[in-house]
Each structure stands twice: as C-alpha cells, then as structure tokens.
Coordinates of N, CA and C and ligand atoms in Angstrom, one line a residue:
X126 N 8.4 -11.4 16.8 CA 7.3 -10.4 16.5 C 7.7 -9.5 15.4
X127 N 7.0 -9.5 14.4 CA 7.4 -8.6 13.5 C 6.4 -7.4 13.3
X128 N 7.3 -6.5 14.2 CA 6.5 -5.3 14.4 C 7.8 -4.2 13.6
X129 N 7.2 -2.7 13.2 CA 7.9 -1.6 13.4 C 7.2 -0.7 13.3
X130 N 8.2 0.5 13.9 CA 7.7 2.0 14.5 C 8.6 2.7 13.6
X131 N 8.1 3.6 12.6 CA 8.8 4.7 12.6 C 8.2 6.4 12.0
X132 N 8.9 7.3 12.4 CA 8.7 8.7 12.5 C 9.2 9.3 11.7
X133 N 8.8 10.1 10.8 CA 9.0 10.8 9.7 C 8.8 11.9 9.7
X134 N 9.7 12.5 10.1 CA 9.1 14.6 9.8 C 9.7 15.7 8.7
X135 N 9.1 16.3 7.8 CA 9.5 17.0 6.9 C 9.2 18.6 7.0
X136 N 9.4 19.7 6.2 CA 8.4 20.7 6.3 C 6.9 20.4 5.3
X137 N 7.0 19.4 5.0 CA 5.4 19.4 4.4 C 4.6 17.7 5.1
X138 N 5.1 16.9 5.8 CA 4.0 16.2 6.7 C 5.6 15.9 7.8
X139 N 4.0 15.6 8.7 CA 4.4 14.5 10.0 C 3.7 13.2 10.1
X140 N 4.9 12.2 10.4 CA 4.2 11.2 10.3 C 4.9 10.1 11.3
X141 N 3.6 9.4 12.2 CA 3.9 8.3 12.7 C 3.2 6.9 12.1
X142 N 4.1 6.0 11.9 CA 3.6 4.5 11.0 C 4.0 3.4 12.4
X143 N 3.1 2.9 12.7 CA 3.1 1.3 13.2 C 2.5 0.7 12.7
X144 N 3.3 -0.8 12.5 CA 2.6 -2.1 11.5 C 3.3 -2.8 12.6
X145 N 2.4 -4.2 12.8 CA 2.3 -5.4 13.1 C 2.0 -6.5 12.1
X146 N 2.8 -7.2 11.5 CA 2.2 -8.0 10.5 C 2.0 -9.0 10.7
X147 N 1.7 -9.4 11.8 CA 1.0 -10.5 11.7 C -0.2 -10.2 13.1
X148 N -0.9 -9.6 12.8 CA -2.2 -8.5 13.7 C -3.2 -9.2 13.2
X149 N -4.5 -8.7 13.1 CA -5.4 -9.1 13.2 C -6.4 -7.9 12.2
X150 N -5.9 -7.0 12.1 CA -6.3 -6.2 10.8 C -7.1 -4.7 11.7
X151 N -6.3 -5.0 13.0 CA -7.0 -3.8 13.8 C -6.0 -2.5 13.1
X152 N -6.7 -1.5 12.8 CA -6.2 -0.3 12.1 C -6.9 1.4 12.6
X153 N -6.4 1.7 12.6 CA -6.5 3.1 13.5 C -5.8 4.0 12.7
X154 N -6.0 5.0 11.7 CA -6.0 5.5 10.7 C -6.0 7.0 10.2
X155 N -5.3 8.4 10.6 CA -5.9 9.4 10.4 C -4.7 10.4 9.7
X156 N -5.0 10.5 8.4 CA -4.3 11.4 7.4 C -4.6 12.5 6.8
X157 N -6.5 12.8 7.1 CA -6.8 14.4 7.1 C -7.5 13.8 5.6
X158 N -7.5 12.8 5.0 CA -8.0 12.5 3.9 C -9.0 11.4 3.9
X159 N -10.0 12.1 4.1 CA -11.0 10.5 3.9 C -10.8 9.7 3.5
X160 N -11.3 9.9 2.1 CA -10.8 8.5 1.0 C -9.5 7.5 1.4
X161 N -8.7 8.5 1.7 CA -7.4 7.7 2.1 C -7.1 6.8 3.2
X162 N -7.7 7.3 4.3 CA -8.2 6.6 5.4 C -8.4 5.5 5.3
X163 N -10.3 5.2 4.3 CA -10.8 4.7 3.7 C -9.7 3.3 3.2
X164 N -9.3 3.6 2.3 CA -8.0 2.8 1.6 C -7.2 2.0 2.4
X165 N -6.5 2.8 2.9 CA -5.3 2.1 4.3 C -6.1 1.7 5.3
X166 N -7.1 1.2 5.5 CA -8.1 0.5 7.1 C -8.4 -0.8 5.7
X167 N -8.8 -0.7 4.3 CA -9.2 -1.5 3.5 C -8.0 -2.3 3.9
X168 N -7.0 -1.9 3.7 CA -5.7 -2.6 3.6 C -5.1 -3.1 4.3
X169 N -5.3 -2.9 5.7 CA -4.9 -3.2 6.8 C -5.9 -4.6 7.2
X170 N -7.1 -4.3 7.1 CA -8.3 -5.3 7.2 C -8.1 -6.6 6.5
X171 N -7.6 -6.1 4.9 CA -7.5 -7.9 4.4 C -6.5 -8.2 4.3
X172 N -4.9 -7.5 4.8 CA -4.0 -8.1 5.0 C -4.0 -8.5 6.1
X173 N -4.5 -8.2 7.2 CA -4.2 -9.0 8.3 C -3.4 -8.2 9.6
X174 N -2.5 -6.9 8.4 CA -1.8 -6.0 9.4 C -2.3 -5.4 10.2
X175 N -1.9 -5.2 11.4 CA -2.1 -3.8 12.6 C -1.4 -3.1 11.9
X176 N -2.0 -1.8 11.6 CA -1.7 -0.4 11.6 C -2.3 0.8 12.0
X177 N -0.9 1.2 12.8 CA -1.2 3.0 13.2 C -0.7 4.0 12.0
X178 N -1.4 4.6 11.6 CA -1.3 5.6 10.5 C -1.8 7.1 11.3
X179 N -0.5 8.0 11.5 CA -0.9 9.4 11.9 C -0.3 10.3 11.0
X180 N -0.8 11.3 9.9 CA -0.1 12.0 9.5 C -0.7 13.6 9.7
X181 N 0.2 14.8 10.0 CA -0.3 15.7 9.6 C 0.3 16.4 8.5
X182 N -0.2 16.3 7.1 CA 0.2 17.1 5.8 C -0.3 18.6 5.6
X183 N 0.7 19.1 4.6 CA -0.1 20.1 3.8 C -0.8 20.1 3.0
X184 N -2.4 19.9 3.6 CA -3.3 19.8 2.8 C -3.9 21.1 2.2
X185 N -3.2 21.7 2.6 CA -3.8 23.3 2.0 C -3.3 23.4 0.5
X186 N -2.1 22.5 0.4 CA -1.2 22.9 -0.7 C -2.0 21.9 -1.6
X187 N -2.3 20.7 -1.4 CA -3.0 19.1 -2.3 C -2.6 18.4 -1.2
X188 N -3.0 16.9 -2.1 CA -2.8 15.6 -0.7 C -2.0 14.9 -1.4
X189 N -0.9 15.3 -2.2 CA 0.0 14.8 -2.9 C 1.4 14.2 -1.7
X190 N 1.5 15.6 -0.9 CA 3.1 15.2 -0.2 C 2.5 14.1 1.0
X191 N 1.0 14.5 1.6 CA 0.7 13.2 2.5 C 0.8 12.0 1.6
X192 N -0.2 12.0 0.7 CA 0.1 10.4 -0.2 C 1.2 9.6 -0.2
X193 N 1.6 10.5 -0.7 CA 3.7 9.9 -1.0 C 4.2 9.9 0.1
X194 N 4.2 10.6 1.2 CA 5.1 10.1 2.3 C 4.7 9.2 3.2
X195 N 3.3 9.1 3.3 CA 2.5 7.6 3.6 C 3.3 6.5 3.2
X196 N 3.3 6.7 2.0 CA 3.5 5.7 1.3 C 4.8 4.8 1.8
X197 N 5.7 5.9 1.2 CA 7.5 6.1 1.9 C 8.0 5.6 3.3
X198 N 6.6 6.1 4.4 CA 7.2 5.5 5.9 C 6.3 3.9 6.3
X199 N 5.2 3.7 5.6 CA 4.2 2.7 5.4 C 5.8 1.6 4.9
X200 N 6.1 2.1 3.9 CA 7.2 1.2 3.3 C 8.4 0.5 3.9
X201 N 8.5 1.9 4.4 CA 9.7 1.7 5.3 C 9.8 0.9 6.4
X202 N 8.2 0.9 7.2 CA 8.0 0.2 8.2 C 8.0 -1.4 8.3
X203 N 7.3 -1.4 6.4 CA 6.9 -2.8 6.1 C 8.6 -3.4 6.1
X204 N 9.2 -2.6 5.6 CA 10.6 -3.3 5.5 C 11.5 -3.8 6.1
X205 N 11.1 -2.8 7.4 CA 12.0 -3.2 8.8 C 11.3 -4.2 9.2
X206 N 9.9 -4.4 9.5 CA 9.3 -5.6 10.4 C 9.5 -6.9 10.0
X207 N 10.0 -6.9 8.3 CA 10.2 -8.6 7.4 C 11.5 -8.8 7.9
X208 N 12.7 -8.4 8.5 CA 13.7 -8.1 8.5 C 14.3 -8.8 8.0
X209 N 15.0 -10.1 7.5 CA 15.9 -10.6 6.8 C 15.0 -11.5 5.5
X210 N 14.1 -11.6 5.4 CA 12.9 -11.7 4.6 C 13.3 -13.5 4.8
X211 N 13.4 -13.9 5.4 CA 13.6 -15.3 5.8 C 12.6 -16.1 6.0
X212 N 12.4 -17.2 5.5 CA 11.3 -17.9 5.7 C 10.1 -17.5 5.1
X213 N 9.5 -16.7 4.3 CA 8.3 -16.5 4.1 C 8.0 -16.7 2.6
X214 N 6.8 -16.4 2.0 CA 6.1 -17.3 0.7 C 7.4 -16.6 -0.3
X215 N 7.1 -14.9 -0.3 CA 7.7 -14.1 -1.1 C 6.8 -13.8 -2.2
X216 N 6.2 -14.7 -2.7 CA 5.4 -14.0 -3.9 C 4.0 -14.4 -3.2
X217 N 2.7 -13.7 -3.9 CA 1.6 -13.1 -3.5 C 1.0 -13.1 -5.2
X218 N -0.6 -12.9 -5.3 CA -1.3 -12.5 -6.0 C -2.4 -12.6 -5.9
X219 N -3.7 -11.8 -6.1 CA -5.1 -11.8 -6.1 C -5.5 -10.7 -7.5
X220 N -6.6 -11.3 -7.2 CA -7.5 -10.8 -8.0 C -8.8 -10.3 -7.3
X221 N -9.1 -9.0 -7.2 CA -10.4 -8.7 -6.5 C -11.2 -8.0 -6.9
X222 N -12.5 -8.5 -7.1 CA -13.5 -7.7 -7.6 C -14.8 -6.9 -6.7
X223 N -14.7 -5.3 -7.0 CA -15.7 -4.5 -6.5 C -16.9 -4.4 -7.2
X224 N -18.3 -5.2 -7.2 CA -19.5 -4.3 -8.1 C -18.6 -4.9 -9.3
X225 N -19.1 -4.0 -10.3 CA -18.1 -3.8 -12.0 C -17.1 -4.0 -11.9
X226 N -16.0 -3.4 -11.0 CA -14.6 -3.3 -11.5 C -13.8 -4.6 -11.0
X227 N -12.9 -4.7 -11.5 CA -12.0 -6.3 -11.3 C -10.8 -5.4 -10.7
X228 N -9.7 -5.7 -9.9 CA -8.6 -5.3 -10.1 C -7.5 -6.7 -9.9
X229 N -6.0 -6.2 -10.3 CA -5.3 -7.6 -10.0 C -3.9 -6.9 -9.7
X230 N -3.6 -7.8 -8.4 CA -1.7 -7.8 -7.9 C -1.2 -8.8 -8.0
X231 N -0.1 -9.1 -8.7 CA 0.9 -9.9 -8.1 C 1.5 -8.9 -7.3
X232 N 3.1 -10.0 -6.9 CA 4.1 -9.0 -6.3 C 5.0 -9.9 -5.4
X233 N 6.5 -9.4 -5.4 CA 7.2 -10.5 -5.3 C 8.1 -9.7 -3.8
X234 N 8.2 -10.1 -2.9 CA 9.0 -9.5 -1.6 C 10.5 -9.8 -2.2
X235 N 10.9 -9.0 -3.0 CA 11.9 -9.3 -3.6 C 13.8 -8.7 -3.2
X236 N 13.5 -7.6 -2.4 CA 14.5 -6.4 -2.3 C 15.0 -5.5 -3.7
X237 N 14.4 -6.1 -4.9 CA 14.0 -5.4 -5.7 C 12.6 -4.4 -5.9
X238 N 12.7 -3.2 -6.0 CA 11.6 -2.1 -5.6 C 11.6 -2.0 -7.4
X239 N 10.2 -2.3 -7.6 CA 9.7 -1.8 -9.0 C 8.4 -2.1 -8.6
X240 N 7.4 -0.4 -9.3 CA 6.2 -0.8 -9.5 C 5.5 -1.0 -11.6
X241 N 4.7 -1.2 -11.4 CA 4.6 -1.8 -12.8 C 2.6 -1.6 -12.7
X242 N 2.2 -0.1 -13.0 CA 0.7 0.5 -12.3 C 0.0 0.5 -13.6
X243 N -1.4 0.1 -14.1 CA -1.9 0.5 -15.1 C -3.7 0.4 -14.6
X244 N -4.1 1.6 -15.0 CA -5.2 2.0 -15.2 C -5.8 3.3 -15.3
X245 N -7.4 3.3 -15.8 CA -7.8 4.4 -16.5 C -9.1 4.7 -15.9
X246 N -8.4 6.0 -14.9 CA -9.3 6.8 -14.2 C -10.6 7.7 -15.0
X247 N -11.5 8.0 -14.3 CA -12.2 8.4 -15.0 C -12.6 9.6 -14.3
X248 N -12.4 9.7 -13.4 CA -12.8 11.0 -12.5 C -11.5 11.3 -11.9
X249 N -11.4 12.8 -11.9 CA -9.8 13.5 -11.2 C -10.2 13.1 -9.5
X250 N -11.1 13.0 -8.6 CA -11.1 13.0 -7.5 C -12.3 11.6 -7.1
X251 N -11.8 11.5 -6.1 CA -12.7 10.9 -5.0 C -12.6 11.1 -3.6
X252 N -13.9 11.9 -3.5 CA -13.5 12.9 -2.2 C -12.9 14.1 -2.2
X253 N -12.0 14.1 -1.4 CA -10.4 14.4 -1.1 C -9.2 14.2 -1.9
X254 N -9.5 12.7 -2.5 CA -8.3 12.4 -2.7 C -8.3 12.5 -4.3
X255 N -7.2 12.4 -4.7 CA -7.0 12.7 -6.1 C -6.8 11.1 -6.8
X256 N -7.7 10.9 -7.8 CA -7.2 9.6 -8.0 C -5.8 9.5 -8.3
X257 N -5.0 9.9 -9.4 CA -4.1 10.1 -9.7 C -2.8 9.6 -8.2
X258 N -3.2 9.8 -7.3 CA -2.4 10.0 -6.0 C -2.3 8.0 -5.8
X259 N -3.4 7.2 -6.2 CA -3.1 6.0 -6.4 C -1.9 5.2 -6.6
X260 N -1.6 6.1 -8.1 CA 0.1 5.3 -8.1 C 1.2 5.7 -7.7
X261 N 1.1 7.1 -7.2 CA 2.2 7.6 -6.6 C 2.1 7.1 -5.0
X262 N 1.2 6.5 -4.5 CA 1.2 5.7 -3.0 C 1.9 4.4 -3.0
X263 N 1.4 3.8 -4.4 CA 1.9 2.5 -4.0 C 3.4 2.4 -5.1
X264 N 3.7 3.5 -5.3 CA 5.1 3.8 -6.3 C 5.9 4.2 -4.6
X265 N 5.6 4.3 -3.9 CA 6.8 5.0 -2.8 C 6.4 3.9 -2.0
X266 N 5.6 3.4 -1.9 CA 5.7 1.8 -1.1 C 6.7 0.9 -1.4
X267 N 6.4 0.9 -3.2 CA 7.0 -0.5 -3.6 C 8.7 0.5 -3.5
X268 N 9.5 1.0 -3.6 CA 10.0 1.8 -3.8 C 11.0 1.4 -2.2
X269 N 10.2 2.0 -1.1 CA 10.7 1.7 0.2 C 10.3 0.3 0.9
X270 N 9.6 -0.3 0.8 CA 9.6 -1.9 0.9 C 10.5 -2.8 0.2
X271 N 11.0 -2.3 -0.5 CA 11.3 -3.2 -1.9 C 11.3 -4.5 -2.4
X272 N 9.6 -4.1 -2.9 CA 8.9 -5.1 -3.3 C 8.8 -4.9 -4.8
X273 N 8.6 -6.5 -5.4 CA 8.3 -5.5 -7.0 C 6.9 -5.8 -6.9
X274 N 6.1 -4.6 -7.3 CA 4.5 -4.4 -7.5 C 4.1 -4.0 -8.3
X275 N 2.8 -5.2 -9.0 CA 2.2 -5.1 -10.3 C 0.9 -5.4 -9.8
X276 N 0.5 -4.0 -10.6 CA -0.9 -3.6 -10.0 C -1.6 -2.9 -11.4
X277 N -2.9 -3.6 -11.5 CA -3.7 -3.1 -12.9 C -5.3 -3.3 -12.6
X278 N -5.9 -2.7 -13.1 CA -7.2 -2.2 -13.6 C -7.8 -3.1 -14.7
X279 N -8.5 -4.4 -14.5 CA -8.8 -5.1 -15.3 C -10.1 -4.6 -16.5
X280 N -10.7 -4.0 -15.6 CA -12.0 -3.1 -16.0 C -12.7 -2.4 -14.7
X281 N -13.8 -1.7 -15.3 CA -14.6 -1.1 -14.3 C -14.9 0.3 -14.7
X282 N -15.6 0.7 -14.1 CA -15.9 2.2 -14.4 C -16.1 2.9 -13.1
X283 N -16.4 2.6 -11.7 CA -16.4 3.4 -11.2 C -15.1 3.7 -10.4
X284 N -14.2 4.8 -10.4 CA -13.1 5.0 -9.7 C -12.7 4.4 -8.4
X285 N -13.7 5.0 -7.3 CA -13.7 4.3 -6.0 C -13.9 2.7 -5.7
X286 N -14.3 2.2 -6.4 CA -14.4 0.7 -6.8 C -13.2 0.2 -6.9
X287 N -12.3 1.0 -8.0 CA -11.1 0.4 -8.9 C -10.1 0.4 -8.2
X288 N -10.0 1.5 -7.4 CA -9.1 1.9 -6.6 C -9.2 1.0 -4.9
X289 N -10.3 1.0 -4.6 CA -10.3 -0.3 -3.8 C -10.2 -1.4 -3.6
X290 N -10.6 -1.7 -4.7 CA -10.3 -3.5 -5.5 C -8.6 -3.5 -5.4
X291 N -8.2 -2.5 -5.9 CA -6.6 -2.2 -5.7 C -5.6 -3.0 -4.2
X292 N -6.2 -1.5 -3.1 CA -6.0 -1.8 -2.0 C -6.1 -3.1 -1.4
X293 N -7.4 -3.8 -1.9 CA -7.8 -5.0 -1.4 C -7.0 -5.9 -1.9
X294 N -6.4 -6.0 -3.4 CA -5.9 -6.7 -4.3 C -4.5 -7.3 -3.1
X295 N -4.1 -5.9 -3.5 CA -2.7 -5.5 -3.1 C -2.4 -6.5 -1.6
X296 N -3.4 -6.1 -0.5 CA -3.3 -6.9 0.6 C -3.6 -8.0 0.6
X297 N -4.0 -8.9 -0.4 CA -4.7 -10.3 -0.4 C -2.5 -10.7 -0.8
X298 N -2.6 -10.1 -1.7 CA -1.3 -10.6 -2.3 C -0.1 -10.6 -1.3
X299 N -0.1 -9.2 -0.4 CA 0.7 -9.3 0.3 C 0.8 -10.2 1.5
X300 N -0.6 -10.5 1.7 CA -0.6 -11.7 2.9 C -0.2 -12.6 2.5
X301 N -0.4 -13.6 1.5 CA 0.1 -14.5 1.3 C 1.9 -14.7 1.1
X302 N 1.9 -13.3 0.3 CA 3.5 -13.5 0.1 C 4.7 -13.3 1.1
X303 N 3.6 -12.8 2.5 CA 4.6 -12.6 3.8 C 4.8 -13.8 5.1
X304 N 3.7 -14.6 4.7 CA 3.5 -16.1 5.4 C 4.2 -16.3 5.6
X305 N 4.5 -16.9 6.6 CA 6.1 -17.3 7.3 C 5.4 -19.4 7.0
X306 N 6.6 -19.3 6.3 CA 6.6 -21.0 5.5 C 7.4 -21.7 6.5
X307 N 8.8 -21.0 7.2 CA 9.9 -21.9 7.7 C 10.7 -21.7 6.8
X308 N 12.2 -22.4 7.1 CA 13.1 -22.6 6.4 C 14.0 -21.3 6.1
X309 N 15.2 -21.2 5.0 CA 15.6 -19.7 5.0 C 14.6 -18.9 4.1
X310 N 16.4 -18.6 3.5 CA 15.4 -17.4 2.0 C 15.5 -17.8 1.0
X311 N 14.2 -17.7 0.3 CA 14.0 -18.3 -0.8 C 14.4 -17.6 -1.7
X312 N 15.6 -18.0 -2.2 CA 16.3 -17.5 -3.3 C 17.9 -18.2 -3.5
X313 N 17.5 -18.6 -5.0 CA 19.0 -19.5 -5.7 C 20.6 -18.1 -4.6
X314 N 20.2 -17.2 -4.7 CA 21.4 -16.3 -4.4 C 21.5 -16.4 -2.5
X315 N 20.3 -17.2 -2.1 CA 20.5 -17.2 -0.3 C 20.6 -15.6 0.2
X316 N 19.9 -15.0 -0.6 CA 19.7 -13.3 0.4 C 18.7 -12.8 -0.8
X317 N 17.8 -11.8 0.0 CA 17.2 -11.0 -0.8 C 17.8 -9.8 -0.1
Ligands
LIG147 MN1 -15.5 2.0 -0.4

C-alpha cells in the first residue's frame, strides 16, 4: 500500500497531508483558500490520488506560507508513499487543454528535485489565491518529492484556465510516471 501521513506545524500553518496513490481520486480538501482547494481536488481527481489536505495558515498575513507549505508536506508525503521508487514508469508527460489555454508537464521521479516553471499571468489573483503562488507550490513539491518538474504555459489568456490545465497537466504526468511496471529501479545507477 502506498500510503503516507504526515504533520507539519509551524508558527505560520498547520498542516495535516494524507495521500494514497493508488486511490481512486477521492479528495477532501480544506486550506481556507478556494481557488486552491479548487486546484488540489483537480489534482487529486486526475491523478488518481486520495488526498486529505487540512491546513490552517496565516491568511491574514497572504496565502503565500499556506501555498508553500502545502506544497512542502504534499511533497513530502508523495515521497514517503513511492518509497524506494522501485518498479514504476518514472517519467510522465501530458499536455492539457482548458477552453483557450493549453498547458504541458513532463517530469521525471527522479530523486533529483528541480522545477523548470514558465508562464505569463495576466491577472495578480484568482479568488484568494495569488497567481504568482502557482510556482512557488509546485517549486516546494518538486523540491520535497524530488521530482524534476517542467511545467509551462503553452498559451491562453485566461489565468484560471492556465493554472488548471497546470494542475491537470501535472497529475496526468504524474500518474503515469508512478505506475508500478514491476521489476527494480529504473536506472543505469540501480537507485534513485
Ligand atoms: Mn475551474
């Protein structure tokens, strides 16, 4: 079973993260930020993952330290549940289009953490959420997962679109790249 649980408390959020990755895309979701919600149930839905997402941030201050530390225990959880990254695809990619906007992920389950983000917001918010907060989420994912993640904005104009196509992108790539194939680990070096 590749599940994990874990708890994160700071003086600016609290947070509990469960992932099941190989679920059914049941997600239950509450970070005080719509849009973000929104995002992480997107993501949970076309990856396939179960996730519990509870945070309580300082949103009085911005939704910057929730975003990022989402991200950070989201990461951390995904990390523990792959646990020896054995047997599965490892690389991932999609392309997903919202309306207008296109977005695209690759991304390699690599134990190397690099993100590699490009796109051009058009509006400072949606909702709640700050677009901007986009790549600092999945910069502290790829970061504590350590995954390498390339993530771009093919076109589009509407923000909420772009940024979902994202999310969506993101999960299509990741399901594939966490498929359990059999066999060890894919890699000339026999460990990731
Ligand atoms: Mn939407």
């Amino acid at each position: 079973m590749r599940t994990a649980e874990i708890k994160r408390k700071t003086k600016e959020t609290d947070i509990e993260v469960f992932v099941k990755l190989d679920g059914d895309g049941k997600v239950n979701v509450d970070t005080g930020i719509g849009f973000f919600d929104h995002m992480l149930t997107a993501f949970g839905v076309h990856s396939g993952i179960d996730m519990q997402v509870n945070c309580t941030g300082d949103l009085n201050v911005d939704g910057h330290h929730t975003v990022e530390d989402v991200g950070i225990v989201l990461g951390q959880a995904f990390a523990k549940a792959l646990g020896d990254k054995g047997g599965i695809a490892r690389y991932g990619s999609a392309y997903v289009p919202m309306d207008e906007a296109l977005s695209f992920c690759a991304l390699d389950i690599s134990g190397r953490p690099f993100l590699a983000f490009s796109a051009n917001f058009t509006d400072f918010r949606c909702g709640e959420f700050d677009t901007c907060l986009t790549e600092e989420f999945f910069r502290a994912f790829a970061m504590n997962s350590g995954i390498t993640l390339h993530i771009r904005e093919e076109y589009g104009k509407n923000d909420h679109h772009i940024i979902e196509a994202m999310f969506k992108a993101v999960a299509h790539a990741l399901k594939d790249a966490m498929a359990v194939t059999g066999g060890g680990v894919l890699s000339t070096k026999g460990v990731l």
